């Protein structure tokens, strides 16, 4: 009974205590199936204590149980009762615990312990329902995260996706129906965040010289250009200038349509055109394409925010277009 929780720091595998905590395990598994936790921030990290997440509002006061998601019922349950028997202590690093809402009830919020022997948590109504069995290095990164005076990380740290490896419980009809919906879009609070982006490294260049940083950037740029040119094969000369308002996007899910890309990327600015390249014989997506913005600045914002983002269960790659095929007449 395991779940892989993908974060922008790495993956965590959690084994659930389904026998000892059936209600909490059921709630967590079904919320994961509904992709409820996608893009939830680790909004509160206290070093050598706990990391809190699981609240879609990222405020510490939001989040509902799986029973609240069944909109066909008039009397839905926003919370469910805490499970205290048998006693499971907060005595290890990596324990996963549902957070008491103040009335011995739980919604969706949970925390992960970042230290041993947190005995004082045992009497606060939280319910330990799982254990991190893989990804302890990710917990070390969480514990080392730089935070402000309110314990909010300076860099946006979030759950990007959850994968249920084994679920012993049958799905209620509403879960089976909702689980078929596509993954949620990246929310505005991550796109417009004033903090360090979810895929930016806060300290990546801290111990490097200016020459080393410049050399790495040049090598990365050369590699990306070589890959793009090999894929596209339409750069007429090395000196030809590609358009500055066009993004190249690849690693798309074959089911992703141009309308999907336009809806998601239009939050950065006006889009003139979206083109997914397709096989001329089968009309199947070749899983890459181009997005043309009206303004260069909007294109740059999309580039900075959308690379490596999860879209239709695929991590996409975006870059500035190296294709000038649309503009060849200008070079002739």
mmCIF file of C-alpha atoms in Angstrom:
data_model
loop_
_atom_site.group_PDB
_atom_site.id
_atom_site.type_symbol
_atom_site.label_atom_id
_atom_site.label_comp_id
_atom_site.label_asym_id
_atom_site.label_seq_id
_atom_site.Cartn_x
_atom_site.Cartn_y
_atom_site.Cartn_z
ATOM 1 C CA UNK A 1 0.000 0.000 0.000
ATOM 2 C CA UNK A 2 2.389 2.634 -1.289
ATOM 3 C CA UNK A 3 2.266 6.055 -2.911
ATOM 4 C CA UNK A 4 5.030 7.905 -4.739
ATOM 5 C CA UNK A 5 4.879 11.629 -4.025
ATOM 6 C CA UNK A 6 6.766 13.548 -6.707
ATOM 7 C CA UNK A 7 8.172 16.910 -5.625
ATOM 8 C CA UNK A 8 10.466 19.441 -7.256
ATOM 9 C CA UNK A 9 13.173 18.229 -4.857
ATOM 10 C CA UNK A 10 12.793 14.556 -5.806
ATOM 11 C CA UNK A 11 10.466 11.623 -5.201
ATOM 12 C CA UNK A 12 9.235 10.262 -1.872
ATOM 13 C CA UNK A 13 7.740 6.779 -1.464
ATOM 14 C CA UNK A 14 5.291 6.390 1.412
ATOM 15 C CA UNK A 15 4.087 3.076 2.835
ATOM 16 C CA UNK A 16 0.677 3.415 4.484
ATOM 17 C CA UNK A 17 -0.479 1.804 7.718
ATOM 18 C CA UNK A 18 -3.718 0.533 6.195
ATOM 19 C CA UNK A 19 -4.400 -1.983 8.963
ATOM 20 C CA UNK A 20 -3.854 0.436 11.847
ATOM 21 C CA UNK A 21 -5.203 3.565 10.103
ATOM 22 C CA UNK A 22 -7.827 2.464 7.555
ATOM 23 C CA UNK A 23 -9.740 5.770 7.400
ATOM 24 C CA UNK A 24 -6.673 7.985 7.029
ATOM 25 C CA UNK A 25 -5.135 5.602 4.481
ATOM 26 C CA UNK A 26 -8.361 5.466 2.458
ATOM 27 C CA UNK A 27 -8.638 9.255 2.501
ATOM 28 C CA UNK A 28 -5.032 9.779 1.398
ATOM 29 C CA UNK A 29 -5.092 7.154 -1.356
ATOM 30 C CA UNK A 30 -8.293 8.432 -2.911
ATOM 31 C CA UNK A 31 -7.182 12.085 -2.773
ATOM 32 C CA UNK A 32 -3.959 11.025 -4.505
ATOM 33 C CA UNK A 33 -5.990 9.268 -7.201
ATOM 34 C CA UNK A 34 -7.919 12.482 -7.807
ATOM 35 C CA UNK A 35 -4.608 14.403 -8.135
ATOM 36 C CA UNK A 36 -5.859 16.557 -5.267
ATOM 37 C CA UNK A 37 -2.354 17.138 -3.935
ATOM 38 C CA UNK A 38 -0.850 18.237 -7.254
ATOM 39 C CA UNK A 39 0.850 21.631 -6.786
ATOM 40 C CA UNK A 40 0.244 21.792 -3.038
ATOM 41 C CA UNK A 41 3.143 23.710 -1.512
ATOM 42 C CA UNK A 42 5.213 22.741 1.480
ATOM 43 C CA UNK A 43 4.013 25.979 3.030
ATOM 44 C CA UNK A 44 5.432 25.536 6.536
ATOM 45 C CA UNK A 45 8.834 23.967 7.212
ATOM 46 C CA UNK A 46 10.325 24.011 10.688
ATOM 47 C CA UNK A 47 13.879 22.710 10.723
ATOM 48 C CA UNK A 48 14.396 19.501 12.695
ATOM 49 C CA UNK A 49 10.657 19.355 13.309
ATOM 50 C CA UNK A 50 8.048 18.979 10.529
ATOM 51 C CA UNK A 51 7.187 19.931 6.934
ATOM 52 C CA UNK A 52 3.489 20.727 6.354
ATOM 53 C CA UNK A 53 1.628 20.341 3.059
ATOM 54 C CA UNK A 54 -1.618 18.993 1.602
ATOM 55 C CA UNK A 55 -3.587 22.259 1.719
ATOM 56 C CA UNK A 56 -4.586 23.505 -1.762
ATOM 57 C CA UNK A 57 -4.978 27.025 -0.336
ATOM 58 C CA UNK A 58 -1.434 26.854 1.128
ATOM 59 C CA UNK A 59 -2.691 28.813 4.121
ATOM 60 C CA UNK A 60 -2.787 26.126 6.791
ATOM 61 C CA UNK A 61 -6.555 26.480 7.162
ATOM 62 C CA UNK A 62 -7.825 24.794 3.975
ATOM 63 C CA UNK A 63 -8.251 21.324 2.556
ATOM 64 C CA UNK A 64 -11.114 18.823 2.644
ATOM 65 C CA UNK A 65 -11.396 15.052 2.972
ATOM 66 C CA UNK A 66 -12.217 12.671 0.134
ATOM 67 C CA UNK A 67 -15.813 12.529 1.373
ATOM 68 C CA UNK A 68 -16.240 16.216 0.527
ATOM 69 C CA UNK A 69 -15.458 15.510 -3.136
ATOM 70 C CA UNK A 70 -18.707 13.560 -3.659
ATOM 71 C CA UNK A 71 -20.868 16.441 -4.850
ATOM 72 C CA UNK A 72 -23.862 14.151 -5.459
ATOM 73 C CA UNK A 73 -24.577 14.046 -1.726
ATOM 74 C CA UNK A 74 -26.305 16.845 0.147
ATOM 75 C CA UNK A 75 -24.616 16.036 3.458
ATOM 76 C CA UNK A 76 -20.956 15.795 2.567
ATOM 77 C CA UNK A 77 -18.263 15.386 5.196
ATOM 78 C CA UNK A 78 -15.510 17.970 5.038
ATOM 79 C CA UNK A 79 -13.556 16.149 7.749
ATOM 80 C CA UNK A 80 -13.331 12.674 9.256
ATOM 81 C CA UNK A 81 -12.549 11.621 12.821
ATOM 82 C CA UNK A 82 -8.984 11.088 13.987
ATOM 83 C CA UNK A 83 -7.777 7.533 14.594
ATOM 84 C CA UNK A 84 -5.920 7.225 17.889
ATOM 85 C CA UNK A 85 -5.965 3.454 18.487
ATOM 86 C CA UNK A 86 -3.553 1.729 18.294
ATOM 87 C CA UNK A 87 -1.090 4.368 19.439
ATOM 88 C CA UNK A 88 1.614 5.184 16.893
ATOM 89 C CA UNK A 89 4.188 7.625 18.204
ATOM 90 C CA UNK A 90 5.975 10.401 16.338
ATOM 91 C CA UNK A 91 9.339 8.836 17.117
ATOM 92 C CA UNK A 92 11.057 8.564 13.714
ATOM 93 C CA UNK A 93 12.131 10.754 10.825
ATOM 94 C CA UNK A 94 9.805 10.375 7.862
ATOM 95 C CA UNK A 95 6.528 9.624 9.622
ATOM 96 C CA UNK A 96 3.489 10.967 7.763
ATOM 97 C CA UNK A 97 0.683 12.318 9.933
ATOM 98 C CA UNK A 98 -2.746 13.827 9.263
ATOM 99 C CA UNK A 99 -3.080 17.220 10.941
ATOM 100 C CA UNK A 100 -5.679 17.765 13.659
ATOM 101 C CA UNK A 101 -7.999 20.629 12.667
ATOM 102 C CA UNK A 102 -8.539 21.504 16.330
ATOM 103 C CA UNK A 103 -11.557 19.226 16.777
ATOM 104 C CA UNK A 104 -9.825 15.833 16.467
ATOM 105 C CA UNK A 105 -10.782 15.711 12.796
ATOM 106 C CA UNK A 106 -8.805 15.577 9.557
ATOM 107 C CA UNK A 107 -9.242 16.932 6.040
ATOM 108 C CA UNK A 108 -6.377 16.704 3.560
ATOM 109 C CA UNK A 109 -3.467 18.386 5.346
ATOM 110 C CA UNK A 110 -0.562 16.302 6.574
ATOM 111 C CA UNK A 111 2.991 16.754 7.768
ATOM 112 C CA UNK A 112 6.192 14.721 7.538
ATOM 113 C CA UNK A 113 8.470 14.511 10.562
ATOM 114 C CA UNK A 114 12.022 15.805 10.074
ATOM 115 C CA UNK A 115 13.393 14.628 13.422
ATOM 116 C CA UNK A 116 13.166 11.756 15.903
ATOM 117 C CA UNK A 117 11.401 11.632 19.259
ATOM 118 C CA UNK A 118 8.783 14.332 18.718
ATOM 119 C CA UNK A 119 6.809 12.996 21.671
ATOM 120 C CA UNK A 120 4.860 16.196 22.311
ATOM 121 C CA UNK A 121 3.044 15.673 18.984
ATOM 122 C CA UNK A 122 1.525 12.430 20.256
ATOM 123 C CA UNK A 123 -0.936 14.274 22.498
ATOM 124 C CA UNK A 124 -2.073 16.859 19.930
ATOM 125 C CA UNK A 125 -4.595 14.745 18.025
ATOM 126 C CA UNK A 126 -2.555 14.159 14.871
ATOM 127 C CA UNK A 127 -2.831 10.720 13.233
ATOM 128 C CA UNK A 128 0.318 8.937 12.047
ATOM 129 C CA UNK A 129 -0.740 6.910 9.006
ATOM 130 C CA UNK A 130 2.410 6.254 6.998
ATOM 131 C CA UNK A 131 6.179 6.150 6.773
ATOM 132 C CA UNK A 132 8.608 7.447 4.137
ATOM 133 C CA UNK A 133 10.555 4.382 2.958
ATOM 134 C CA UNK A 134 12.370 5.936 -0.007
ATOM 135 C CA UNK A 135 13.483 9.503 -0.546
ATOM 136 C CA UNK A 136 15.031 10.337 2.807
ATOM 137 C CA UNK A 137 17.459 12.545 0.882
ATOM 138 C CA UNK A 138 14.446 14.628 -0.158
ATOM 139 C CA UNK A 139 13.519 15.047 3.510
ATOM 140 C CA UNK A 140 17.067 16.255 4.161
ATOM 141 C CA UNK A 141 16.607 18.869 1.438
ATOM 142 C CA UNK A 142 13.285 19.929 2.950
ATOM 143 C CA UNK A 143 14.901 20.213 6.352
ATOM 144 C CA UNK A 144 17.696 22.363 4.923
ATOM 145 C CA UNK A 145 15.342 24.680 3.015
ATOM 146 C CA UNK A 146 15.798 28.392 3.611
ATOM 147 C CA UNK A 147 12.660 29.934 5.124
ATOM 148 C CA UNK A 148 11.422 33.386 6.087
ATOM 149 C CA UNK A 149 10.390 34.523 9.557
ATOM 150 C CA UNK A 150 7.031 32.741 9.123
ATOM 151 C CA UNK A 151 8.665 29.420 8.162
ATOM 152 C CA UNK A 152 7.578 29.788 4.513
ATOM 153 C CA UNK A 153 10.310 28.483 2.168
ATOM 154 C CA UNK A 154 12.008 31.185 0.096
ATOM 155 C CA UNK A 155 11.858 28.806 -2.857
ATOM 156 C CA UNK A 156 8.501 27.348 -3.874
ATOM 157 C CA UNK A 157 8.621 23.666 -2.864
ATOM 158 C CA UNK A 158 5.630 21.637 -3.934
ATOM 159 C CA UNK A 159 4.087 18.273 -4.698
ATOM 160 C CA UNK A 160 3.977 18.018 -8.481
ATOM 161 C CA UNK A 161 2.244 14.645 -8.812
ATOM 162 C CA UNK A 162 1.245 11.521 -6.880
ATOM 163 C CA UNK A 163 1.309 7.940 -8.133
ATOM 164 C CA UNK A 164 -0.635 5.213 -6.301
ATOM 165 C CA UNK A 165 1.368 1.987 -6.502
ATOM 166 C CA UNK A 166 -1.116 -0.202 -4.654
ATOM 167 C CA UNK A 167 -4.592 0.508 -3.315
ATOM 168 C CA UNK A 168 -6.377 -2.219 -1.319
ATOM 169 C CA UNK A 169 -9.643 -0.274 -1.235
ATOM 170 C CA UNK A 170 -12.277 -0.291 -3.964
ATOM 171 C CA UNK A 171 -13.113 3.087 -5.481
ATOM 172 C CA UNK A 172 -16.467 4.721 -4.756
ATOM 173 C CA UNK A 173 -18.245 5.602 -7.991
ATOM 174 C CA UNK A 174 -17.439 9.307 -7.716
ATOM 175 C CA UNK A 175 -13.710 8.563 -7.275
ATOM 176 C CA UNK A 176 -13.669 6.292 -10.320
ATOM 177 C CA UNK A 177 -15.355 9.045 -12.328
ATOM 178 C CA UNK A 178 -13.216 11.952 -11.145
ATOM 179 C CA UNK A 179 -9.954 9.989 -11.423
ATOM 180 C CA UNK A 180 -10.352 9.946 -15.207
ATOM 181 C CA UNK A 181 -10.089 13.726 -15.416
ATOM 182 C CA UNK A 182 -6.794 15.194 -16.726
ATOM 183 C CA UNK A 183 -4.140 16.496 -14.374
ATOM 184 C CA UNK A 184 -4.824 19.994 -13.033
ATOM 185 C CA UNK A 185 -3.144 22.944 -14.707
ATOM 186 C CA UNK A 186 -0.255 24.659 -12.996
ATOM 187 C CA UNK A 187 -1.926 27.243 -10.713
ATOM 188 C CA UNK A 188 -1.487 31.003 -10.921
ATOM 189 C CA UNK A 189 0.168 31.194 -7.501
ATOM 190 C CA UNK A 190 3.141 29.253 -8.905
ATOM 191 C CA UNK A 191 3.210 31.081 -12.235
ATOM 192 C CA UNK A 192 3.122 34.535 -10.625
ATOM 193 C CA UNK A 193 5.087 33.656 -7.492
ATOM 194 C CA UNK A 194 7.461 36.294 -6.146
ATOM 195 C CA UNK A 195 9.602 33.530 -4.661
ATOM 196 C CA UNK A 196 12.237 31.417 -6.378
ATOM 197 C CA UNK A 197 10.512 29.235 -9.003
ATOM 198 C CA UNK A 198 9.752 25.578 -8.312
ATOM 199 C CA UNK A 199 12.386 24.358 -10.776
ATOM 200 C CA UNK A 200 15.000 27.040 -10.096
ATOM 201 C CA UNK A 201 17.935 26.193 -7.841
ATOM 202 C CA UNK A 202 18.389 28.740 -5.070
ATOM 203 C CA UNK A 203 22.017 27.800 -4.390
ATOM 204 C CA UNK A 204 23.082 26.118 -7.630
ATOM 205 C CA UNK A 205 25.889 28.592 -8.345
ATOM 206 C CA UNK A 206 26.802 29.519 -4.791
ATOM 207 C CA UNK A 207 30.298 27.965 -4.777
ATOM 208 C CA UNK A 208 31.162 28.399 -8.466
ATOM 209 C CA UNK A 209 33.345 31.058 -10.053
ATOM 210 C CA UNK A 210 31.961 33.389 -12.707
ATOM 211 C CA UNK A 211 34.061 31.593 -15.326
ATOM 212 C CA UNK A 212 32.651 28.186 -14.336
ATOM 213 C CA UNK A 213 29.080 29.457 -14.459
ATOM 214 C CA UNK A 214 29.614 31.047 -17.881
ATOM 215 C CA UNK A 215 31.246 27.880 -19.250
ATOM 216 C CA UNK A 216 28.373 25.701 -18.000
ATOM 217 C CA UNK A 217 25.779 28.016 -19.522
ATOM 218 C CA UNK A 218 27.584 28.017 -22.869
ATOM 219 C CA UNK A 219 27.860 24.216 -22.859
ATOM 220 C CA UNK A 220 24.191 23.829 -21.976
ATOM 221 C CA UNK A 221 23.145 26.272 -24.692
ATOM 222 C CA UNK A 222 25.268 24.494 -27.301
ATOM 223 C CA UNK A 223 23.813 21.114 -26.340
ATOM 224 C CA UNK A 224 20.234 22.384 -26.479
ATOM 225 C CA UNK A 225 20.797 23.977 -29.870
ATOM 226 C CA UNK A 226 22.313 20.781 -31.252
ATOM 227 C CA UNK A 227 19.343 18.732 -30.042
ATOM 228 C CA UNK A 228 16.802 21.171 -31.411
ATOM 229 C CA UNK A 229 18.499 21.469 -34.779
ATOM 230 C CA UNK A 230 18.729 17.706 -35.079
ATOM 231 C CA UNK A 231 15.006 17.418 -34.338
ATOM 232 C CA UNK A 232 13.909 20.256 -36.588
ATOM 233 C CA UNK A 233 16.484 20.258 -39.377
ATOM 234 C CA UNK A 234 15.340 23.628 -40.657
ATOM 235 C CA UNK A 235 17.906 26.235 -39.626
ATOM 236 C CA UNK A 236 19.238 27.586 -42.937
ATOM 237 C CA UNK A 237 22.431 29.069 -41.479
ATOM 238 C CA UNK A 238 24.184 29.330 -38.149
ATOM 239 C CA UNK A 239 23.836 33.111 -38.271
ATOM 240 C CA UNK A 240 20.129 33.168 -39.063
ATOM 241 C CA UNK A 241 18.250 34.905 -36.274
ATOM 242 C CA UNK A 242 15.294 32.935 -34.856
ATOM 243 C CA UNK A 243 12.163 34.809 -33.740
ATOM 244 C CA UNK A 244 12.304 36.039 -30.148
ATOM 245 C CA UNK A 245 8.587 35.671 -29.495
ATOM 246 C CA UNK A 246 8.291 31.947 -30.337
ATOM 247 C CA UNK A 247 8.670 29.091 -27.854
ATOM 248 C CA UNK A 248 9.667 25.576 -28.802
ATOM 249 C CA UNK A 249 7.899 22.919 -26.707
ATOM 250 C CA UNK A 250 8.586 19.183 -26.685
ATOM 251 C CA UNK A 251 8.045 15.957 -24.691
ATOM 252 C CA UNK A 252 4.311 16.468 -25.055
ATOM 253 C CA UNK A 253 1.778 13.778 -24.290
ATOM 254 C CA UNK A 254 0.301 12.529 -27.602
ATOM 255 C CA UNK A 255 -3.175 13.376 -26.287
ATOM 256 C CA UNK A 256 -2.309 17.048 -25.710
ATOM 257 C CA UNK A 257 -4.060 19.317 -28.207
ATOM 258 C CA UNK A 258 -3.260 22.824 -29.428
ATOM 259 C CA UNK A 259 -6.286 24.144 -27.529
ATOM 260 C CA UNK A 260 -4.822 22.742 -24.294
ATOM 261 C CA UNK A 261 -1.513 24.521 -24.873
ATOM 262 C CA UNK A 262 -3.205 27.794 -25.760
ATOM 263 C CA UNK A 263 -5.371 27.695 -22.630
ATOM 264 C CA UNK A 264 -2.399 27.034 -20.337
ATOM 265 C CA UNK A 265 0.193 29.299 -21.956
ATOM 266 C CA UNK A 266 -2.174 32.223 -22.600
ATOM 267 C CA UNK A 267 -1.942 33.219 -18.944
ATOM 268 C CA UNK A 268 1.440 34.760 -19.792
ATOM 269 C CA UNK A 269 0.116 36.981 -22.583
ATOM 270 C CA UNK A 270 -1.582 37.172 -25.955
ATOM 271 C CA UNK A 271 -0.843 34.195 -28.217
ATOM 272 C CA UNK A 272 -0.864 34.575 -31.993
ATOM 273 C CA UNK A 273 -0.636 30.895 -32.881
ATOM 274 C CA UNK A 274 -0.061 27.401 -31.476
ATOM 275 C CA UNK A 275 1.238 24.589 -33.656
ATOM 276 C CA UNK A 276 1.756 20.940 -32.691
ATOM 277 C CA UNK A 277 3.816 19.212 -35.377
ATOM 278 C CA UNK A 278 2.077 16.084 -36.694
ATOM 279 C CA UNK A 279 2.930 13.129 -38.882
ATOM 280 C CA UNK A 280 1.718 14.053 -42.394
ATOM 281 C CA UNK A 281 0.432 10.528 -43.019
ATOM 282 C CA UNK A 282 -1.198 9.559 -39.726
ATOM 283 C CA UNK A 283 -1.868 13.057 -38.309
ATOM 284 C CA UNK A 284 -0.534 11.811 -34.971
ATOM 285 C CA UNK A 285 1.304 14.248 -32.735
ATOM 286 C CA UNK A 286 5.101 14.116 -32.954
ATOM 287 C CA UNK A 287 5.035 15.486 -29.408
ATOM 288 C CA UNK A 288 6.640 18.858 -30.096
ATOM 289 C CA UNK A 289 5.501 22.189 -31.439
ATOM 290 C CA UNK A 290 5.649 25.987 -31.310
ATOM 291 C CA UNK A 291 3.834 28.773 -29.481
ATOM 292 C CA UNK A 292 4.012 32.283 -30.928
ATOM 293 C CA UNK A 293 3.365 35.182 -28.554
ATOM 294 C CA UNK A 294 2.436 38.707 -29.530
ATOM 295 C CA UNK A 295 5.185 40.124 -27.306
ATOM 296 C CA UNK A 296 8.711 38.917 -26.579
ATOM 297 C CA UNK A 297 8.413 39.633 -22.828
ATOM 298 C CA UNK A 298 5.435 37.276 -22.505
ATOM 299 C CA UNK A 299 7.408 34.582 -24.307
ATOM 300 C CA UNK A 300 10.282 35.006 -21.851
ATOM 301 C CA UNK A 301 7.942 34.740 -18.841
ATOM 302 C CA UNK A 302 6.491 31.496 -20.175
ATOM 303 C CA UNK A 303 9.983 30.134 -20.767
ATOM 304 C CA UNK A 304 11.054 30.908 -17.194
ATOM 305 C CA UNK A 305 7.962 29.378 -15.586
ATOM 306 C CA UNK A 306 6.922 26.404 -17.717
ATOM 307 C CA UNK A 307 10.043 24.323 -18.352
ATOM 308 C CA UNK A 308 9.786 20.855 -16.737
ATOM 309 C CA UNK A 309 6.187 21.444 -15.672
ATOM 310 C CA UNK A 310 3.824 18.453 -15.549
ATOM 311 C CA UNK A 311 1.252 18.631 -18.360
ATOM 312 C CA UNK A 312 -1.094 15.710 -19.053
ATOM 313 C CA UNK A 313 1.207 13.539 -16.894
ATOM 314 C CA UNK A 314 4.305 14.429 -18.969
ATOM 315 C CA UNK A 315 7.150 16.737 -17.952
ATOM 316 C CA UNK A 316 7.415 19.125 -20.859
ATOM 317 C CA UNK A 317 10.504 20.985 -22.040
ATOM 318 C CA UNK A 318 10.298 24.528 -23.380
ATOM 319 C CA UNK A 319 12.998 26.631 -24.994
ATOM 320 C CA UNK A 320 13.308 29.586 -27.301
ATOM 321 C CA UNK A 321 12.682 28.460 -30.854
ATOM 322 C CA UNK A 322 15.710 27.777 -33.027
ATOM 323 C CA UNK A 323 13.487 27.302 -36.060
ATOM 324 C CA UNK A 324 13.413 29.969 -38.744
ATOM 325 C CA UNK A 325 11.548 27.922 -41.324
ATOM 326 C CA UNK A 326 8.642 30.384 -41.232
ATOM 327 C CA UNK A 327 11.046 33.219 -42.036
ATOM 328 C CA UNK A 328 13.339 31.712 -44.675
ATOM 329 C CA UNK A 329 12.199 34.157 -47.292
ATOM 330 C CA UNK A 330 13.835 36.922 -45.283
ATOM 331 C CA UNK A 331 17.256 35.280 -45.614
ATOM 332 C CA UNK A 332 17.073 34.662 -49.350
#
